Coordinates of C-alpha atoms in Angstrom, one line a residue:
M1 CA 201.7 191.9 104.3
K2 CA 198.0 192.7 104.6
R3 CA 197.1 196.0 106.1
S4 CA 195.1 194.3 108.8
N5 CA 198.1 192.3 109.9
I6 CA 200.2 195.5 109.9
E7 CA 197.7 197.2 112.2
L8 CA 197.7 194.3 114.6
L9 CA 201.5 194.3 114.7
I10 CA 201.5 198.0 115.4
V11 CA 199.1 197.6 118.3
V12 CA 201.2 194.8 119.8
F13 CA 204.4 196.7 119.3
L14 CA 203.0 199.8 120.9
G15 CA 201.6 197.7 123.8
I16 CA 205.0 196.3 124.6
V17 CA 207.3 199.3 123.8
G18 CA 204.8 201.9 125.1
T19 CA 204.4 200.1 128.4
Y20 CA 208.1 199.8 129.1
L21 CA 209.0 203.3 127.9
F22 CA 206.2 204.8 130.0
S23 CA 207.1 202.8 133.1
Y24 CA 210.8 203.8 133.0
T25 CA 210.0 207.4 132.4
A26 CA 207.4 207.5 135.1
Y27 CA 209.8 205.9 137.6
M28 CA 212.4 208.5 136.9
V29 CA 209.9 211.4 137.1
T30 CA 208.2 210.2 140.3
T31 CA 211.4 209.1 142.2
N32 CA 213.8 211.7 140.7
R33 CA 216.4 208.9 140.1
F34 CA 217.3 206.3 137.6
P35 CA 216.2 202.7 138.2
P36 CA 218.9 200.4 139.6
S37 CA 218.5 198.4 136.4
L38 CA 216.2 198.1 133.5
L39 CA 214.6 195.0 135.0
S40 CA 214.4 195.8 138.7
I41 CA 211.3 198.0 138.6
W42 CA 209.3 195.0 137.3
D43 CA 210.4 192.7 140.1
R44 CA 207.2 193.2 142.1
W45 CA 205.0 191.2 144.4
D46 CA 204.1 187.7 143.0
T47 CA 207.1 187.9 140.6
T48 CA 209.4 186.9 143.4
F49 CA 207.5 183.6 143.9
Y50 CA 207.4 182.7 140.2
L51 CA 211.2 183.3 139.9
N52 CA 211.9 181.3 143.1
I53 CA 209.9 178.4 141.8
A54 CA 211.7 178.6 138.5
R55 CA 215.1 178.6 140.3
E56 CA 214.5 176.1 143.1
W57 CA 211.1 174.5 142.4
Y58 CA 208.7 174.1 145.3
T59 CA 209.8 173.6 148.9
S60 CA 208.2 172.8 152.3
S61 CA 210.8 174.7 154.2
T62 CA 209.2 177.3 156.5
I63 CA 212.3 179.6 156.3
G64 CA 211.0 182.8 154.9
E65 CA 207.9 182.5 152.8
K66 CA 209.1 180.3 150.0
H67 CA 206.8 177.5 151.1
L68 CA 203.9 179.8 150.2
G69 CA 204.9 179.4 146.5
I70 CA 202.8 176.2 146.4
V71 CA 199.7 178.4 145.7
F72 CA 201.3 179.3 142.3
L73 CA 200.8 176.7 139.6
P74 CA 203.9 175.3 137.8
L75 CA 203.7 175.9 134.0
Y76 CA 204.7 179.5 134.0
P77 CA 207.8 178.9 136.2
V78 CA 208.7 176.0 133.9
F79 CA 208.7 178.2 130.9
I80 CA 210.9 180.7 132.8
K81 CA 213.3 177.9 133.6
L82 CA 213.5 176.9 130.0
F83 CA 214.2 180.4 128.7
A84 CA 216.7 181.0 131.5
L85 CA 218.8 178.1 130.1
I86 CA 219.2 180.3 127.1
F87 CA 219.3 183.8 128.5
K88 CA 221.0 183.0 131.8
D89 CA 218.8 185.5 133.7
Y90 CA 215.5 184.5 135.4
M91 CA 214.0 188.0 135.5
L92 CA 214.7 188.7 131.9
S93 CA 213.4 185.2 131.0
G94 CA 210.1 185.9 132.8
L95 CA 209.6 189.1 130.9
I96 CA 210.3 187.4 127.6
V97 CA 207.9 184.6 128.3
S98 CA 205.2 187.1 129.3
N99 CA 205.7 189.5 126.3
L100 CA 206.0 186.7 123.8
S101 CA 202.8 185.2 125.2
Y102 CA 201.1 188.6 125.0
A103 CA 202.0 189.0 121.4
I104 CA 200.7 185.5 120.4
A105 CA 197.6 185.9 122.5
C106 CA 196.7 189.1 120.6
F107 CA 197.1 187.2 117.3
Y108 CA 194.8 184.4 118.5
L109 CA 192.2 186.9 119.9
Y110 CA 192.2 188.7 116.6
K111 CA 191.9 185.4 114.6
L112 CA 189.2 184.1 116.9
M113 CA 187.2 187.3 116.5
L114 CA 187.5 187.1 112.7
L115 CA 185.5 183.9 112.8
D116 CA 182.4 185.9 113.6
Y117 CA 183.1 189.6 113.2
E118 CA 184.8 192.0 110.8
H119 CA 188.3 193.5 111.1
S120 CA 187.3 196.6 113.0
K121 CA 185.7 194.8 115.9
S122 CA 188.5 192.2 116.0
L123 CA 191.2 194.8 116.2
R124 CA 189.3 196.8 118.8
S125 CA 189.2 193.8 121.1
V126 CA 193.0 193.6 120.9
I127 CA 193.3 197.3 121.6
Y128 CA 190.9 197.2 124.6
L129 CA 192.9 194.2 126.0
S130 CA 196.2 196.1 125.5
I131 CA 195.1 199.3 127.3
F132 CA 192.9 197.7 130.0
P133 CA 193.8 199.4 133.3
T134 CA 195.7 196.4 134.6
A135 CA 197.2 195.4 131.2
Y136 CA 200.7 196.1 132.6
F137 CA 200.5 192.6 134.1
L138 CA 200.7 191.3 130.5
H139 CA 204.2 192.6 130.4
A140 CA 205.3 191.7 134.0
S141 CA 206.5 188.3 135.2
Y142 CA 202.9 187.2 136.0
T143 CA 200.8 184.4 134.5
E144 CA 198.2 186.7 132.8
S145 CA 199.6 186.7 129.3
L146 CA 200.4 183.0 129.2
F147 CA 197.0 182.1 130.6
L148 CA 195.3 184.3 128.0
L149 CA 197.4 182.7 125.2
L150 CA 196.3 179.2 126.3
T151 CA 192.7 180.0 126.8
I152 CA 192.2 182.0 123.6
S153 CA 194.1 179.5 121.4
S154 CA 192.2 176.6 123.0
F155 CA 188.9 178.2 122.0
F156 CA 190.2 179.0 118.5
Y157 CA 191.1 175.4 117.8
A158 CA 187.8 174.3 119.3
R159 CA 186.0 176.6 117.0
T160 CA 187.9 175.2 114.0
E161 CA 187.1 171.7 115.3
R162 CA 190.7 170.7 116.1
W163 CA 189.8 169.1 119.4
F164 CA 193.1 167.4 120.2
V165 CA 195.0 170.6 120.0
S166 CA 192.3 172.5 121.9
S167 CA 192.3 169.9 124.7
I168 CA 196.1 170.0 125.0
L169 CA 196.1 173.7 125.3
C170 CA 193.2 173.6 127.9
M171 CA 195.2 171.0 129.8
L172 CA 198.2 173.4 129.9
A173 CA 195.9 176.2 131.0
T174 CA 194.8 174.1 134.0
A175 CA 198.5 173.9 134.9
T176 CA 198.9 177.7 134.7
R177 CA 196.0 178.9 136.8
I178 CA 193.3 177.1 138.8
T179 CA 190.6 178.9 136.8
G180 CA 191.8 177.0 133.8
V181 CA 189.3 174.3 134.8
L182 CA 186.5 176.7 133.9
L183 CA 187.4 176.1 130.3
I184 CA 186.2 172.5 130.5
P185 CA 182.4 173.2 130.8
A186 CA 182.7 176.0 128.2
L187 CA 184.5 173.8 125.7
L188 CA 182.0 171.1 126.3
I189 CA 179.2 173.5 125.5
E190 CA 181.1 174.6 122.4
Y191 CA 181.3 170.9 121.3
L192 CA 177.6 170.3 121.9
Y193 CA 176.7 173.5 120.1
Q194 CA 178.7 172.4 117.1
K195 CA 176.9 169.1 117.1
N196 CA 173.5 170.7 117.5
F197 CA 173.2 169.1 120.9
D198 CA 172.4 165.8 119.1
M199 CA 174.2 162.7 120.4
K200 CA 174.0 161.1 117.0
N201 CA 176.6 163.7 115.9
F202 CA 179.1 163.0 118.6
K203 CA 182.5 161.6 117.6
K204 CA 185.5 160.2 119.3
D205 CA 187.1 163.6 119.3
M206 CA 184.9 164.4 122.3
L207 CA 187.0 162.1 124.4
M208 CA 189.9 164.5 124.0
L209 CA 188.2 166.8 126.5
F210 CA 189.0 164.2 129.2
L211 CA 192.7 165.2 128.8
T212 CA 192.0 168.7 130.1
P213 CA 192.1 168.1 133.9
L214 CA 195.5 166.5 133.7
G215 CA 197.3 169.9 134.2
L216 CA 195.4 170.4 137.5
I217 CA 196.0 166.8 138.5
A218 CA 199.7 167.3 138.0
Y219 CA 199.6 170.4 140.3
L220 CA 197.7 168.5 143.0
A221 CA 200.4 165.8 142.7
I222 CA 203.1 168.5 143.3
N223 CA 201.2 169.6 146.5
Y224 CA 201.1 166.0 147.7
L225 CA 204.8 165.3 147.0
T226 CA 205.8 168.5 148.7
F227 CA 203.5 168.6 151.7
G228 CA 201.7 165.2 151.8
D229 CA 198.4 167.0 151.1
P230 CA 197.1 167.5 147.5
F231 CA 195.1 170.5 148.7
K232 CA 197.7 172.2 150.8
F233 CA 197.5 175.3 148.6
L234 CA 193.9 175.9 149.9
E235 CA 195.2 176.0 153.5
F236 CA 197.8 178.6 152.6
Q237 CA 195.3 180.7 150.6
R238 CA 193.0 180.7 153.6
E239 CA 195.6 181.4 156.3
H240 CA 198.0 183.8 154.6
W241 CA 195.7 185.5 152.1
S242 CA 192.4 185.1 153.9
E243 CA 190.9 183.7 150.7
T244 CA 187.9 181.3 150.8
I245 CA 184.9 180.9 148.5
T246 CA 181.8 182.6 149.7
F247 CA 178.8 184.6 148.5
P248 CA 179.7 187.5 146.1
W249 CA 178.1 190.1 148.2
R250 CA 180.5 189.5 151.1
G251 CA 183.5 190.4 149.0
F252 CA 181.5 193.4 147.7
L253 CA 180.7 194.6 151.2
G254 CA 184.3 194.1 152.3
A255 CA 185.6 196.2 149.3
W256 CA 183.0 198.9 150.1
H257 CA 184.0 199.1 153.8
S258 CA 187.7 199.3 152.8
I259 CA 187.0 202.5 151.0
M260 CA 185.9 204.1 154.3
W261 CA 189.1 203.3 156.2
N262 CA 191.7 203.5 153.4
S263 CA 194.0 206.5 153.1
P264 CA 193.3 209.0 150.3
S265 CA 196.2 207.6 148.3
D266 CA 194.4 204.2 148.4
I267 CA 191.0 205.5 147.4
I268 CA 191.4 203.9 143.9
S269 CA 190.7 200.6 145.6
G270 CA 187.1 201.6 144.8
F271 CA 188.0 200.4 141.3
Q272 CA 187.4 196.9 142.6
I273 CA 183.7 197.8 143.0
I274 CA 183.6 199.5 139.6
I275 CA 185.0 196.5 137.8
S276 CA 182.7 194.1 139.7
I277 CA 179.6 196.1 138.5
L278 CA 181.0 196.5 135.0
G279 CA 181.8 192.7 134.9
F280 CA 178.2 191.9 136.0
L281 CA 176.8 194.2 133.2
I282 CA 179.1 192.7 130.6
C283 CA 178.0 189.2 131.7
I284 CA 174.4 190.1 131.1
Y285 CA 175.2 191.7 127.8
S286 CA 177.2 188.6 126.7
L287 CA 174.2 186.3 127.2
F288 CA 172.5 188.0 124.3
R289 CA 175.3 189.2 122.0
I290 CA 178.2 186.7 121.9
R291 CA 178.6 183.0 121.3
L292 CA 177.2 180.7 124.0
S293 CA 180.4 179.0 125.0
Y294 CA 182.2 182.4 125.3
S295 CA 179.4 183.8 127.5
V296 CA 179.4 180.7 129.7
Y297 CA 183.2 181.0 130.2
L298 CA 182.8 184.7 131.0
C299 CA 180.0 184.3 133.4
I300 CA 181.4 181.4 135.5
S301 CA 184.8 183.0 135.5
W302 CA 183.4 186.3 136.8
L303 CA 181.3 184.5 139.4
I304 CA 184.3 182.7 140.7
I305 CA 186.5 185.8 141.1
V306 CA 183.8 187.8 142.8
S307 CA 183.0 184.9 145.2
A308 CA 186.3 185.3 147.0
S309 CA 185.9 186.3 150.6
F310 CA 188.5 189.1 150.1
W311 CA 188.7 191.0 146.9
L312 CA 192.4 191.3 146.3
S313 CA 193.0 191.5 142.6
L314 CA 189.6 191.7 140.9
P315 CA 190.7 194.0 138.0
R316 CA 193.8 191.8 137.3
F317 CA 191.7 188.6 137.2
T318 CA 189.2 190.3 134.9
L319 CA 192.1 190.9 132.5
S320 CA 192.4 187.1 132.1
I321 CA 188.8 186.6 130.9
F322 CA 189.0 187.2 127.1
P323 CA 185.2 187.2 126.3
F324 CA 185.1 190.3 128.4
F325 CA 187.0 192.1 125.6
I326 CA 185.0 190.5 122.9
S327 CA 181.8 192.0 124.5
L328 CA 183.5 195.3 125.1
S329 CA 184.6 195.5 121.5
L330 CA 181.0 195.1 120.4
I331 CA 179.8 197.8 122.8
G332 CA 182.6 200.1 121.5
R333 CA 181.3 200.0 118.0
N334 CA 179.6 203.3 119.0
Q335 CA 182.2 206.0 118.4
G336 CA 181.3 208.0 121.6
I337 CA 181.5 204.9 123.8
N338 CA 184.8 203.9 122.1
Y339 CA 186.3 207.2 123.0
L340 CA 185.1 206.9 126.6
I341 CA 186.5 203.3 127.0
T342 CA 189.8 204.3 125.4
F343 CA 190.2 207.5 127.4
F344 CA 189.5 206.0 130.8
S345 CA 191.4 202.8 130.1
L346 CA 194.6 204.8 129.2
L347 CA 194.1 207.1 132.2
L348 CA 193.8 204.3 134.7
F349 CA 196.4 202.2 133.0
S350 CA 198.9 205.0 133.5
L351 CA 197.9 205.5 137.1
F352 CA 198.1 201.9 138.1
T353 CA 201.4 201.3 136.2
I354 CA 203.0 204.2 138.1
L355 CA 201.8 202.6 141.4
F356 CA 203.1 199.2 140.3
I357 CA 206.6 200.3 139.4
Q358 CA 206.8 202.2 142.7
G359 CA 206.3 198.9 144.5
R360 CA 202.9 199.8 145.8
W361 CA 199.8 197.6 145.5
A362 CA 198.1 198.1 142.2
Y363 CA 195.8 195.1 141.8

């Protein structure tokens, strides 16, 4: 096996084992007790919705909050259901899906980077992804790792001009998270770029891109069949989570004011502001340093997540934008900057992981 592949496997192995080992140790130290089970400390927040959908599918019943599960797209719960048929445990199956997706996503990110850059930059992008302050979501029963796998692999096959495979993966991404639709303009730009923006070079493979919205269409159909309204999820997001699309500065001001009234233990909510500023700077950097389609996907994804009326999970959503880590890996070629990124990432990753396993809000 090549040394580069061994290094990649080591990073992935440490990302998975290190996260779980640290989380269990931190739980015992901070609570002075053993966890009820090895899986229970990872059953947090949105995980409940994903597992309920996997068990019972969507429901319009207003008993409890299960009807709110309609805001979560179906592909990830479907995979949990399929793995649960084998492992007979939904929580375990969710963690397996997430960690398997994380491992394969790292492989594709590395291979995608190698199309343009050398081994050191490629491996560094995987390392930065694995130690990002909210990277514990890659190992929890959340959609981040599956979405990353689908978006990165879709771009990889687009770059290697296998448009049918790329389009199918993009379609699956749109059935995993709403922001999957942002792949469509980025992939279109990638196609045009490969054809030198000359219509004479267009081929029938371009038609494959019309498959990509089908995942989202299927999700809208589920909304309609469950509630009689294909856009019911927007109503729940607005009423239950206070989420609407607005100007970015409104979310920024809301996050800024929240620092003023939060308790000292919640002061780290200021990281929302830090990551928004960092994301803006990375977007500007990307316009000059990385491939056009990557930069377009990064910029429109960042714009969408900061245009929420209430900044709830900005650092987690940033984790799902892979060109962010491509740009960061180029910036980290300077040894001093690399040390700074690594140190602060690990520091915040540890802090946020501790909060997460305690059942507290951690982005």
